[in-house]
CSV table of C-alpha atoms in Angstrom, one decimal:
chain,number,residue,atom,x,y,z
A,1,MET,CA,48.3,-48.7,-26.0
A,2,THR,CA,49.9,-46.6,-23.3
A,3,GLY,CA,51.0,-44.0,-25.9
A,4,THR,CA,47.5,-43.8,-27.2
A,5,VAL,CA,46.1,-43.2,-23.8
A,6,HIS,CA,48.7,-40.5,-23.0
A,7,SER,CA,48.1,-38.8,-26.4
A,8,HIS,CA,44.3,-38.9,-25.7
A,9,VAL,CA,44.9,-37.3,-22.2
A,10,ARG,CA,47.2,-34.7,-23.7
A,11,GLY,CA,44.6,-34.0,-26.4
A,12,ASN,CA,41.8,-33.5,-23.9
A,13,GLY,CA,44.0,-31.3,-21.7
A,14,HIS,CA,45.0,-29.2,-24.7
A,15,ARG,CA,41.3,-28.9,-25.7
A,16,GLN,CA,40.3,-28.0,-22.2
A,17,ARG,CA,42.9,-25.2,-22.0
A,18,ARG,CA,41.8,-24.0,-25.4
A,19,LEU,CA,38.2,-23.7,-24.3
A,20,THR,CA,39.0,-22.0,-21.0
A,21,GLU,CA,38.7,-18.2,-21.1
A,22,PRO,CA,41.8,-16.1,-20.2
A,23,ARG,CA,42.1,-15.2,-16.6
A,24,TRP,CA,41.8,-11.5,-17.3
A,25,LEU,CA,38.5,-12.0,-19.0
A,26,ARG,CA,37.1,-14.1,-16.2
A,27,TRP,CA,38.0,-11.5,-13.6
A,28,THR,CA,36.7,-8.7,-15.8
A,29,LEU,CA,33.3,-10.4,-16.1
A,30,ILE,CA,33.2,-11.1,-12.4
A,31,ALA,CA,34.1,-7.4,-11.6
A,32,VAL,CA,31.4,-6.1,-13.9
A,33,ALA,CA,28.8,-8.4,-12.4
A,34,ILE,CA,29.7,-7.5,-8.8
A,35,GLY,CA,29.8,-3.8,-9.7
A,36,PHE,CA,26.4,-3.9,-11.4
A,37,LEU,CA,24.9,-5.7,-8.3
A,38,ALA,CA,26.5,-3.2,-5.9
A,39,LEU,CA,25.3,-0.2,-7.8
A,40,PHE,CA,21.7,-1.3,-8.6
A,41,LEU,CA,20.9,-3.8,-5.8
A,42,PHE,CA,23.1,-3.5,-2.7
A,43,LEU,CA,23.4,0.3,-2.6
A,44,PRO,CA,19.7,1.0,-3.0
A,45,LEU,CA,18.9,-1.7,-0.4
A,46,VAL,CA,21.3,-0.3,2.1
A,47,THR,CA,20.0,3.2,1.4
A,48,VAL,CA,16.4,2.1,2.2
A,49,PHE,CA,17.3,0.8,5.7
A,50,VAL,CA,19.7,3.7,6.5
A,51,GLU,CA,17.0,6.3,5.6
A,52,ALA,CA,14.4,4.3,7.5
A,53,LEU,CA,16.5,4.4,10.6
A,54,ALA,CA,17.8,7.9,10.2
A,55,SER,CA,15.5,9.4,12.8
A,56,GLY,CA,16.0,6.6,15.3
A,57,PHE,CA,14.5,3.2,15.9
A,58,SER,CA,11.5,4.6,17.8
A,59,ALA,CA,10.5,6.8,14.8
A,60,TYR,CA,11.0,3.8,12.6
A,61,VAL,CA,8.6,1.7,14.7
A,62,ASP,CA,6.1,4.5,15.0
A,63,ALA,CA,6.0,4.8,11.1
A,64,ILE,CA,5.3,1.1,10.7
A,65,ARG,CA,2.7,1.0,13.4
A,66,GLN,CA,0.6,3.7,11.8
A,67,PRO,CA,-3.0,2.5,11.1
A,68,ASP,CA,-2.6,3.2,7.4
A,69,ALA,CA,0.7,1.4,7.2
A,70,LEU,CA,-0.7,-1.7,9.0
A,71,ALA,CA,-3.8,-1.6,6.7
A,72,ALA,CA,-1.6,-1.5,3.6
A,73,LEU,CA,0.5,-4.4,5.0
A,74,ARG,CA,-2.7,-6.5,5.6
A,75,LEU,CA,-4.0,-5.8,2.2
A,76,THR,CA,-0.7,-6.6,0.5
A,77,LEU,CA,-0.6,-10.0,2.3
A,78,LEU,CA,-4.3,-10.6,1.6
A,79,ALA,CA,-3.8,-10.0,-2.1
A,80,ALA,CA,-0.8,-12.3,-2.2
A,81,ALA,CA,-2.6,-14.9,-0.1
A,82,ILE,CA,-5.4,-15.1,-2.7
A,83,ALA,CA,-3.4,-14.6,-5.9
A,84,VAL,CA,-0.7,-17.2,-5.2
A,85,PRO,CA,-3.0,-20.2,-4.6
A,86,ALA,CA,-5.2,-19.2,-7.5
A,87,ASN,CA,-2.1,-19.0,-9.8
A,88,LEU,CA,-0.9,-22.3,-8.3
A,89,VAL,CA,-4.0,-24.1,-9.4
A,90,PHE,CA,-3.9,-22.4,-12.8
A,91,GLY,CA,-0.2,-23.1,-13.3
A,92,VAL,CA,-0.5,-26.8,-12.5
A,93,CYS,CA,-3.6,-27.2,-14.8
A,94,ALA,CA,-2.0,-25.3,-17.6
A,95,GLY,CA,1.4,-27.0,-17.2
A,96,TRP,CA,-0.1,-30.4,-17.2
A,97,ALA,CA,-2.3,-29.7,-20.2
A,98,ILE,CA,0.6,-28.2,-22.2
A,99,ALA,CA,3.3,-30.8,-21.2
A,100,LYS,CA,1.2,-33.9,-21.4
A,101,PHE,CA,-1.4,-33.4,-24.2
A,102,ASP,CA,-1.6,-32.3,-27.7
A,103,PHE,CA,-4.7,-30.2,-28.6
A,104,PRO,CA,-5.8,-27.5,-31.0
A,105,GLY,CA,-4.7,-24.1,-29.7
A,106,LYS,CA,-1.8,-25.3,-27.6
A,107,ASN,CA,0.6,-22.8,-29.0
A,108,LEU,CA,-1.9,-20.0,-28.5
A,109,LEU,CA,-2.4,-21.0,-24.9
A,110,VAL,CA,1.4,-20.8,-24.3
A,111,THR,CA,1.4,-17.4,-25.9
A,112,LEU,CA,-1.5,-16.2,-23.8
A,113,ILE,CA,0.3,-17.3,-20.6
A,114,ASP,CA,3.2,-15.0,-21.5
A,115,LEU,CA,0.8,-12.1,-22.1
A,116,PRO,CA,1.4,-10.3,-18.7
A,117,PHE,CA,5.2,-10.3,-19.5
A,118,ALA,CA,4.5,-8.3,-22.7
A,119,VAL,CA,1.6,-6.0,-21.5
A,120,SER,CA,2.3,-3.0,-19.3
A,121,PRO,CA,0.7,-3.5,-15.8
A,122,VAL,CA,-0.9,0.0,-16.2
A,123,ILE,CA,-2.6,-1.2,-19.4
A,124,SER,CA,-3.9,-4.3,-17.6
A,125,GLY,CA,-5.3,-2.1,-14.8
A,126,MET,CA,-7.0,0.0,-17.4
A,127,VAL,CA,-8.6,-3.1,-18.9
A,128,PHE,CA,-10.2,-3.9,-15.5
A,129,VAL,CA,-11.4,-0.4,-15.2
A,130,LEU,CA,-13.0,-0.5,-18.7
A,131,LEU,CA,-14.7,-3.8,-17.8
A,132,PHE,CA,-15.8,-3.3,-14.2
A,133,GLY,CA,-15.7,0.5,-13.7
A,134,ARG,CA,-18.9,2.5,-13.2
A,135,GLN,CA,-18.8,3.6,-16.9
A,136,GLY,CA,-17.4,0.2,-18.1
A,137,PHE,CA,-18.9,-2.6,-20.0
A,138,LEU,CA,-20.2,-4.4,-16.9
A,139,GLY,CA,-20.3,-1.4,-14.7
A,140,PRO,CA,-24.1,-0.6,-14.9
A,141,TRP,CA,-25.1,-4.2,-14.3
A,142,MET,CA,-22.7,-4.6,-11.3
A,143,ALA,CA,-24.0,-1.3,-9.9
A,144,ASP,CA,-27.6,-2.6,-10.1
A,145,HIS,CA,-26.6,-5.8,-8.2
A,146,ASP,CA,-24.5,-3.8,-5.6
A,147,MET,CA,-21.2,-5.3,-6.7
A,148,LYS,CA,-18.0,-3.3,-6.7
A,149,ILE,CA,-14.7,-4.5,-8.3
A,150,VAL,CA,-12.8,-1.3,-9.2
A,151,PHE,CA,-11.6,0.9,-6.3
A,152,ALA,CA,-12.2,-2.0,-3.9
A,153,VAL,CA,-10.3,-5.1,-2.7
A,154,PRO,CA,-11.6,-7.5,-5.4
A,155,GLY,CA,-10.1,-5.3,-8.1
A,156,ILE,CA,-6.8,-5.3,-6.4
A,157,VAL,CA,-6.9,-9.1,-6.1
A,158,LEU,CA,-7.8,-9.5,-9.8
A,159,ALA,CA,-5.0,-7.1,-10.9
A,160,THR,CA,-2.5,-9.0,-8.7
A,161,ILE,CA,-3.6,-12.4,-10.1
A,162,PHE,CA,-3.3,-11.1,-13.7
A,163,VAL,CA,0.2,-9.8,-13.4
A,164,SER,CA,1.5,-12.8,-11.5
A,165,PHE,CA,-0.2,-15.8,-13.1
A,166,PRO,CA,2.6,-16.7,-15.6
A,167,PHE,CA,5.2,-17.5,-13.0
A,168,VAL,CA,4.0,-20.9,-11.7
A,169,ALA,CA,3.1,-22.2,-15.2
A,170,ARG,CA,6.3,-21.1,-16.7
A,171,GLU,CA,8.4,-22.8,-14.1
A,172,ILE,CA,6.7,-26.2,-14.2
A,173,ILE,CA,6.0,-26.6,-17.9
A,174,PRO,CA,9.7,-27.3,-18.7
A,175,VAL,CA,9.9,-29.6,-15.7
A,176,MET,CA,6.9,-31.6,-16.8
A,177,GLU,CA,8.1,-31.8,-20.4
A,178,ALA,CA,11.5,-33.1,-19.3
A,179,ALA,CA,9.9,-35.7,-17.0
A,180,GLY,CA,7.7,-37.1,-19.7
A,181,SER,CA,4.6,-39.2,-19.2
A,182,GLN,CA,6.1,-42.7,-18.8
A,183,GLU,CA,5.8,-42.8,-15.1
A,184,GLU,CA,2.2,-41.6,-15.1
A,185,GLU,CA,1.4,-44.2,-17.8
A,186,ALA,CA,3.0,-46.9,-15.7
A,187,ALA,CA,1.0,-45.8,-12.6
A,188,ARG,CA,-2.2,-46.0,-14.6
A,189,VAL,CA,-1.3,-49.5,-15.9
A,190,LEU,CA,-0.8,-50.6,-12.3
A,191,GLY,CA,-4.3,-49.3,-11.4
A,192,ALA,CA,-3.7,-45.9,-9.9
A,193,GLY,CA,-6.4,-43.3,-10.2
A,194,GLY,CA,-6.0,-39.8,-11.5
A,195,LEU,CA,-5.5,-38.1,-8.1
A,196,GLN,CA,-3.4,-40.9,-6.8
A,197,THR,CA,-1.1,-40.6,-9.9
A,198,PHE,CA,-0.8,-36.9,-9.5
A,199,PHE,CA,0.0,-36.9,-5.7
A,200,ARG,CA,2.4,-39.9,-5.8
A,201,VAL,CA,4.0,-39.5,-9.2
A,202,THR,CA,3.6,-36.1,-10.9
A,203,LEU,CA,3.8,-33.9,-7.8
A,204,PRO,CA,7.1,-35.4,-6.5
A,205,ASN,CA,8.7,-34.9,-9.9
A,206,ILE,CA,7.7,-31.2,-10.1
A,207,LYS,CA,7.7,-30.2,-6.4
A,208,TRP,CA,10.8,-28.0,-6.4
A,209,GLY,CA,10.0,-26.3,-9.7
A,210,LEU,CA,6.5,-25.7,-8.4
A,211,LEU,CA,7.8,-24.2,-5.2
A,212,TYR,CA,10.2,-22.0,-7.1
A,213,GLY,CA,7.3,-20.7,-9.2
A,214,VAL,CA,5.3,-20.0,-6.1
A,215,ILE,CA,8.1,-18.0,-4.6
A,216,LEU,CA,8.5,-15.9,-7.8
A,217,CYS,CA,4.7,-15.5,-8.0
A,218,ASN,CA,4.5,-14.3,-4.4
A,219,ALA,CA,7.3,-11.8,-4.9
A,220,ARG,CA,5.6,-10.4,-7.9
A,221,ALA,CA,2.3,-10.2,-6.1
A,222,MET,CA,3.6,-8.3,-3.1
A,223,GLY,CA,5.6,-5.8,-5.1
A,224,GLU,CA,3.0,-5.0,-7.8
A,225,PHE,CA,2.4,-1.3,-8.3
A,226,GLY,CA,1.2,-0.3,-11.8
A,227,ALA,CA,-2.0,-2.4,-12.2
A,228,VAL,CA,-3.0,-2.1,-8.6
A,229,SER,CA,-2.4,1.7,-8.7
A,230,VAL,CA,-5.0,2.0,-11.5
A,231,VAL,CA,-7.7,-0.1,-10.0
A,232,SER,CA,-7.3,0.7,-6.3
A,233,GLY,CA,-8.3,4.4,-6.2
A,234,LYS,CA,-5.6,4.8,-3.5
A,235,ILE,CA,-8.0,5.2,-0.6
A,236,ARG,CA,-6.1,5.4,2.6
A,237,GLY,CA,-6.6,2.5,4.9
A,238,LEU,CA,-8.8,0.7,2.5
A,239,THR,CA,-7.3,0.1,-1.0
A,240,ASN,CA,-3.7,1.1,-0.5
A,241,THR,CA,-1.1,-1.7,-0.7
A,242,LEU,CA,2.4,-1.2,0.6
A,243,PRO,CA,3.9,0.0,-2.7
A,244,LEU,CA,1.0,2.5,-3.0
A,245,HIS,CA,1.4,3.7,0.6
A,246,VAL,CA,5.1,4.3,0.1
A,247,GLU,CA,4.3,6.5,-3.0
A,248,ILE,CA,1.8,8.5,-1.0
A,249,LEU,CA,4.1,9.1,1.9
A,250,TYR,CA,7.0,10.1,-0.4
A,251,ASN,CA,4.8,12.5,-2.4
A,252,GLU,CA,3.8,14.1,0.9
A,253,TYR,CA,7.5,14.6,1.8
A,254,MET,CA,7.3,12.2,4.7
A,255,TYR,CA,10.6,10.6,3.6
A,256,GLN,CA,11.5,8.8,6.8
A,257,ALA,CA,8.0,7.1,7.0
A,258,ALA,CA,8.2,6.3,3.3
A,259,PHE,CA,11.5,4.5,3.7
A,260,ALA,CA,10.3,2.8,6.9
A,261,VAL,CA,7.4,1.3,5.0
A,262,ALA,CA,9.6,0.5,2.0
A,263,SER,CA,11.9,-1.4,4.4
A,264,LEU,CA,9.0,-3.8,5.0
A,265,LEU,CA,8.8,-4.6,1.3
A,266,ALA,CA,12.6,-4.9,1.3
A,267,PHE,CA,12.5,-7.3,4.3
A,268,LEU,CA,9.8,-9.4,2.6
A,269,ALA,CA,12.0,-9.4,-0.6
A,270,LEU,CA,15.0,-10.6,1.4
A,271,ILE,CA,12.9,-13.4,2.9
A,272,THR,CA,11.8,-14.4,-0.6
A,273,LEU,CA,15.4,-14.3,-1.7
A,274,VAL,CA,16.6,-16.6,1.1
A,275,VAL,CA,13.8,-19.1,0.4
A,276,LYS,CA,14.6,-18.9,-3.4
A,277,THR,CA,18.3,-19.7,-2.6
A,278,VAL,CA,17.4,-22.7,-0.5
A,279,VAL,CA,15.1,-24.0,-3.2
A,280,GLU,CA,17.8,-23.5,-5.9
A,281,ARG,CA,20.3,-25.5,-3.8
A,282,ARG,CA,17.8,-28.3,-3.5
A,283,LEU,CA,17.1,-28.1,-7.2
A,284,ALA,CA,20.8,-28.3,-8.2
A,285,PRO,CA,21.4,-32.0,-7.3
A,286,GLU,CA,18.2,-33.1,-9.0
A,287,ALA,CA,19.1,-31.1,-12.1
A,288,ALA,CA,22.5,-32.8,-12.2
A,289,GLU,CA,21.0,-36.2,-11.8
A,290,ALA,CA,18.6,-35.5,-14.7
A,291,ALA,CA,21.4,-34.2,-16.9
A,292,ALA,CA,23.7,-37.1,-16.2
A,293,PRO,CA,21.9,-39.6,-18.6
A,294,ALA,CA,21.8,-37.0,-21.4
A,295,ALA,CA,25.5,-36.2,-21.0
A,296,ALA,CA,26.3,-39.9,-21.0
A,297,SER,CA,24.3,-40.4,-24.2
A,298,ILE,CA,26.2,-37.6,-25.9
A,299,GLN,CA,29.6,-39.0,-24.9
C-alpha cells in the first residue's frame, strides 16, 4: 500500500516536471512581455507627462484651464455619462435574453452585438451622417422639425453609444451562462417576483462581471476618436471631445498644450486601470470558487 502511494507521488511529480516549461523559456517570455509593455505602454505614457510639463507646471495648468479644453472635458464626460448607463441597460437586457432563453435569431443577435468590433469607427460615423445629415435619409425631415443630430452633441452621444455598446453585454453573457437559471427558478417557486428575483438573485451573481463591463465601456467611450470625429464637425468649444481637441492642438503646433490635454486622458485611463485591477482582484476568488466544483468533477 505504501509503495503504491510513493509510486503515485513519484508519478505525479515526474508528470509535473514534464509539464513545467524550462526556466529559460519562462524568463524569455516574461522578458518579451515586459519589453513590449515598456515600449508600447510605459514609454509613451511617460512621454506624455514629460512633454506636458516641459514648459513648467504653470504652463501645464494654463493649457488645461483654457475654455476650449474645459469644454472638451465636459463634453467627453457628458458623452460617457449618457453612453455608459444606456449600454448598461442594453447589456443586461441582451445578456439576460441570450443566456436565459432560446428564441429565433439568437445567434444573429450575438453576431450583431459584436458588430462594432468588426466595423471601423469611421464607417459607423459615416452611417450616422448618411442617416441624420442634412443630405441624409432623415435629414430633410429633421430640418423641417428643427432637430439636429450630426455636428451636434446628440450625434456625438449616438456615435459613442454605438462603438461602446458590446462591452457590457460581452462581459455578462458568459457569467450569466455559467450561473445557469436554477437559482432564478427556485426564487420564482418561492414566490419572488421578476424584479425581486433580479435584484436579489441575478444581480449579486453578475455584479463583478457587470462592473468590469462598465469600466471597459467607460474607457472606450472617453477615448473614442474615429466615429466622433466624423459626426462632430470639430467645432471648438461645442463639439470637440478631448481626443479631438488634442488633435487640433497638435495640428496647430501647440505641442505642449496638446500633451497637457492628452495627459488628462491618460490620467482618466490610469484611474480606469486602477479600478479595473481592483475589480479583477475581487473577481479572482469568485472565479476560483466557481471553478472548484468543475475541477473536482474532472478529477
